[in-house]
mmCIF file of C-alpha atoms in Angstrom:
data_model
loop_
_atom_site.group_PDB
_atom_site.id
_atom_site.type_symbol
_atom_site.label_atom_id
_atom_site.label_comp_id
_atom_site.label_asym_id
_atom_site.label_seq_id
_atom_site.Cartn_x
_atom_site.Cartn_y
_atom_site.Cartn_z
ATOM 1 C CA MET A 531 -28.473 -16.868 1.554
ATOM 2 C CA SER A 532 -25.210 -14.781 2.472
ATOM 3 C CA VAL A 533 -22.042 -15.938 1.769
ATOM 4 C CA SER A 534 -18.707 -14.659 4.337
ATOM 5 C CA HIS A 535 -15.433 -14.269 2.910
ATOM 6 C CA PRO A 536 -13.004 -14.992 5.009
ATOM 7 C CA PHE A 537 -10.875 -11.847 4.430
ATOM 8 C CA GLU A 538 -13.711 -9.166 4.615
ATOM 9 C CA SER A 539 -12.469 -7.383 7.376
ATOM 10 C CA ALA A 540 -9.119 -7.249 6.048
ATOM 11 C CA VAL A 541 -10.545 -5.885 3.008
ATOM 12 C CA ALA A 542 -12.925 -2.651 4.805
ATOM 13 C CA LEU A 543 -9.900 -2.228 6.877
ATOM 14 C CA VAL A 544 -7.797 -1.655 3.909
ATOM 15 C CA SER A 545 -10.207 -0.050 2.249
ATOM 16 C CA SER A 546 -10.398 2.340 4.930
ATOM 17 C CA ILE A 547 -7.554 4.692 3.765
ATOM 18 C CA PRO A 548 -8.119 6.959 1.217
ATOM 19 C CA GLY A 549 -7.305 6.209 -1.915
ATOM 20 C CA ILE A 550 -7.404 2.552 -2.164
ATOM 21 C CA SER A 551 -10.431 0.850 -3.313
ATOM 22 C CA THR A 552 -12.017 -2.023 -2.674
ATOM 23 C CA ILE A 553 -10.697 -3.994 -5.470
ATOM 24 C CA THR A 554 -6.776 -2.212 -5.114
ATOM 25 C CA ALA A 555 -7.644 -3.488 -0.962
ATOM 26 C CA GLN A 556 -8.487 -7.400 -2.680
ATOM 27 C CA VAL A 557 -5.045 -6.770 -4.525
ATOM 28 C CA ILE A 558 -3.146 -6.135 -1.671
ATOM 29 C CA ILE A 559 -4.335 -8.529 0.445
ATOM 30 C CA ALA A 560 -3.853 -11.172 -2.253
ATOM 31 C CA GLU A 561 -0.293 -10.286 -2.617
ATOM 32 C CA THR A 562 0.664 -10.681 0.700
ATOM 33 C CA GLY A 563 -2.093 -12.951 1.677
ATOM 34 C CA GLY A 564 -3.459 -10.875 4.835
ATOM 35 C CA ASP A 565 -0.910 -12.664 7.779
ATOM 36 C CA MET A 566 1.143 -10.140 8.802
ATOM 37 C CA SER A 567 3.394 -12.091 11.372
ATOM 38 C CA ARG A 568 6.016 -13.277 8.161
ATOM 39 C CA PHE A 569 6.929 -9.774 8.312
ATOM 40 C CA PRO A 570 8.903 -8.544 10.799
ATOM 41 C CA THR A 571 8.279 -5.105 10.747
ATOM 42 C CA ALA A 572 6.116 -2.207 7.750
ATOM 43 C CA GLN A 573 10.120 -1.727 6.092
ATOM 44 C CA HIS A 574 10.297 -5.646 5.710
ATOM 45 C CA LEU A 575 6.827 -5.465 3.508
ATOM 46 C CA CYS A 576 7.561 -2.333 1.555
ATOM 47 C CA ALA A 577 11.399 -4.069 0.842
ATOM 48 C CA TRP A 578 8.670 -7.551 -0.128
ATOM 49 C CA ALA A 579 6.954 -4.964 -2.346
ATOM 50 C CA GLY A 580 9.832 -3.180 -4.558
ATOM 51 C CA LEU A 581 8.597 -0.325 -2.492
ATOM 52 C CA ALA A 582 11.757 1.011 -0.288
ATOM 53 C CA PRO A 583 14.822 2.422 -1.401
ATOM 54 C CA ALA A 584 18.091 0.275 -3.152
ATOM 55 C CA SER A 585 21.134 0.989 -2.034
ATOM 56 C CA TYR A 586 24.124 0.894 -4.070
ATOM 57 C CA GLU A 587 27.555 1.725 -2.433
ATOM 58 C CA SER A 588 31.047 0.552 -3.796
ATOM 59 C CA ALA A 589 34.132 2.361 -2.030
ATOM 60 C CA GLY A 590 32.994 4.836 -0.377
ATOM 61 C CA LYS A 591 30.882 6.264 -3.624
ATOM 62 C CA ARG A 592 26.918 5.379 -3.741
ATOM 63 C CA LYS A 593 25.472 5.301 -6.794
ATOM 64 C CA PRO A 594 22.101 6.524 -7.859
ATOM 65 C CA ALA A 595 19.700 2.926 -7.087
ATOM 66 C CA GLY A 596 16.097 4.221 -6.984
ATOM 67 C CA THR A 597 13.563 0.963 -5.714
ATOM 68 C CA ARG A 598 14.216 -2.921 -5.258
ATOM 69 C CA HIS A 599 13.339 -5.534 -7.461
ATOM 70 C CA GLY A 600 9.875 -6.921 -4.954
ATOM 71 C CA SER A 601 6.515 -7.807 -6.151
ATOM 72 C CA THR A 602 5.738 -6.369 -9.781
ATOM 73 C CA SER A 603 1.539 -6.410 -9.472
ATOM 74 C CA LEU A 604 1.848 -5.272 -5.550
ATOM 75 C CA LYS A 605 4.280 -2.229 -6.656
ATOM 76 C CA ARG A 606 2.081 -1.273 -9.634
ATOM 77 C CA ALA A 607 -1.399 -1.908 -7.440
ATOM 78 C CA MET A 608 0.130 0.579 -4.424
ATOM 79 C CA ILE A 609 1.815 3.503 -6.930
ATOM 80 C CA GLU A 610 -2.067 4.058 -8.549
ATOM 81 C CA ALA A 611 -3.331 4.238 -5.069
ATOM 82 C CA ALA A 612 -0.742 6.795 -4.441
ATOM 83 C CA ARG A 613 -1.697 8.821 -7.323
ATOM 84 C CA ALA A 614 -5.276 8.458 -6.450
ATOM 85 C CA ALA A 615 -4.680 9.862 -2.618
ATOM 86 C CA ALA A 616 -2.437 11.908 -4.184
ATOM 87 C CA ARG A 617 -5.408 13.767 -5.722
ATOM 88 C CA THR A 618 -7.880 13.573 -2.559
ATOM 89 C CA LYS A 619 -8.494 17.155 -0.434
ATOM 90 C CA GLY A 620 -7.556 17.941 3.270
ATOM 91 C CA THR A 621 -5.590 14.083 3.633
ATOM 92 C CA TYR A 622 -1.945 13.439 4.828
ATOM 93 C CA SER A 623 -1.591 11.900 1.592
ATOM 94 C CA SER A 624 -2.515 14.393 -0.270
ATOM 95 C CA ALA A 625 -0.083 16.793 1.741
ATOM 96 C CA GLN A 626 2.964 14.652 1.989
ATOM 97 C CA TYR A 627 2.449 14.082 -2.041
ATOM 98 C CA ALA A 628 2.491 17.764 -3.032
ATOM 99 C CA ARG A 629 5.676 18.124 -0.237
ATOM 100 C CA ILE A 630 7.665 15.584 -2.268
ATOM 101 C CA ALA A 631 6.706 16.741 -6.151
ATOM 102 C CA ARG A 632 7.726 19.588 -5.354
ATOM 103 C CA ARG A 633 11.873 18.877 -4.710
ATOM 104 C CA ARG A 634 11.662 15.449 -5.644
ATOM 105 C CA GLY A 635 9.106 15.337 -8.936
ATOM 106 C CA PRO A 636 5.577 13.450 -9.079
ATOM 107 C CA ASN A 637 6.966 9.675 -9.486
ATOM 108 C CA LYS A 638 9.718 10.018 -6.918
ATOM 109 C CA ALA A 639 6.558 11.429 -5.044
ATOM 110 C CA ALA A 640 3.875 8.290 -5.615
ATOM 111 C CA VAL A 641 5.971 6.299 -4.448
ATOM 112 C CA ALA A 642 7.113 7.759 -1.257
ATOM 113 C CA VAL A 643 3.040 8.000 -0.742
ATOM 114 C CA ALA A 644 3.375 4.078 -1.878
ATOM 115 C CA ASN A 645 5.608 2.950 0.519
ATOM 116 C CA SER A 646 4.069 5.326 3.564
ATOM 117 C CA MET A 647 0.553 4.130 2.456
ATOM 118 C CA LEU A 648 1.901 -0.081 2.625
ATOM 119 C CA ASN A 649 3.691 0.992 5.908
ATOM 120 C CA VAL A 650 -0.336 2.074 6.711
ATOM 121 C CA VAL A 651 -1.560 -1.533 5.595
ATOM 122 C CA TRP A 652 0.669 -3.558 7.720
ATOM 123 C CA HIS A 653 0.334 -1.671 11.178
ATOM 124 C CA LEU A 654 -3.745 -2.007 9.787
ATOM 125 C CA LEU A 655 -3.796 -5.123 9.425
ATOM 126 C CA THR A 656 -1.733 -6.359 12.150
ATOM 127 C CA ASN A 657 -3.390 -4.260 15.070
ATOM 128 C CA GLY A 658 -6.855 -4.892 13.723
ATOM 129 C CA GLU A 659 -7.646 -0.580 13.907
ATOM 130 C CA LEU A 660 -9.099 1.311 11.043
ATOM 131 C CA TYR A 661 -7.052 4.281 9.619
ATOM 132 C CA GLN A 662 -6.995 7.427 11.143
ATOM 133 C CA ASP A 663 -5.815 10.130 8.882
ATOM 134 C CA LEU A 664 -3.300 12.805 10.746
ATOM 135 C CA GLY A 665 -4.811 15.778 8.381
ATOM 136 C CA ALA A 666 -3.207 18.195 5.575
ATOM 137 C CA ASP A 667 -1.982 19.762 8.509
ATOM 138 C CA TYR A 668 0.242 17.163 9.915
ATOM 139 C CA PHE A 669 3.624 18.862 7.927
ATOM 140 C CA GLU A 670 2.692 21.962 9.800
ATOM 141 C CA THR A 671 1.332 22.095 12.940
ATOM 142 C CA HIS A 672 4.524 19.385 14.526
ATOM 143 C CA ASN A 673 6.901 22.477 13.198
ATOM 144 C CA ASP A 674 9.258 23.471 16.423
ATOM 145 C CA PRO A 675 8.522 27.082 16.551
ATOM 146 C CA GLU A 676 11.916 27.997 17.705
ATOM 147 C CA ALA A 677 14.002 25.632 15.889
ATOM 148 C CA GLN A 678 12.189 26.884 12.536
ATOM 149 C CA VAL A 679 13.514 30.922 13.952
ATOM 150 C CA LYS A 680 17.010 29.866 14.575
ATOM 151 C CA ARG A 681 17.216 28.558 10.663
ATOM 152 C CA LEU A 682 14.972 31.495 9.332
ATOM 153 C CA SER A 683 17.391 33.868 11.348
ATOM 154 C CA LYS A 684 20.745 32.232 10.132
ATOM 155 C CA ARG A 685 18.830 32.396 6.731
ATOM 156 C CA ILE A 686 18.892 36.565 7.077
ATOM 157 C CA GLU A 687 22.424 36.974 8.223
ATOM 158 C CA ALA A 688 23.138 35.077 5.785
ATOM 159 C CA LEU A 689 21.696 37.389 3.290
ATOM 160 C CA GLY A 690 23.812 40.573 5.249
ATOM 161 C CA PHE A 691 20.815 41.542 7.564
ATOM 162 C CA GLU A 692 21.261 41.688 11.366
ATOM 163 C CA VAL A 693 18.390 40.024 13.331
ATOM 164 C CA THR A 694 17.186 41.353 16.728
ATOM 165 C CA ILE A 695 14.174 38.471 17.705
ATOM 166 C CA THR A 696 11.764 39.257 21.024
ATOM 167 C CA GLY A 697 8.823 36.879 21.572
ATOM 168 C CA ARG A 698 4.686 38.389 21.567
ATOM 169 C CA VAL A 699 3.572 38.415 24.590
ATOM 170 C CA ALA A 700 -0.079 36.444 24.475
#
């Protein structure tokens, strides 16, 4: 006797993301209700979960804010999933974690990756498609070579050297 679970397909979609286990997917579905129509955009979902940056500004001065208040159990589950995704090899999430952790530290990187993962969850549940990973080399392949040459030549000139750039004929 087979029992059909009402959110079985939603759990399968969400657990297709690297770092999100079946139990974590069930927590996400339980907290959000599985119906993404109540959130107009993915950013609304991230803000509701408490994974969006807070903003405190007074008299034109911005103060450190951290993240917004939100669903503590969903936030905790997403950060745990983000840390698990950071340990995977060859995924977009691990590359994103490594880039951010280098500059801002491991905790802020985990929150940023959790925000990205929840954004993906919204898109998966809205469109009903399986997750397609962008790959660990996404950040390297999407650099504009001309902009990078311009930026690096300015840095070399700032060090007091003269730069002459010639293109290579293929």
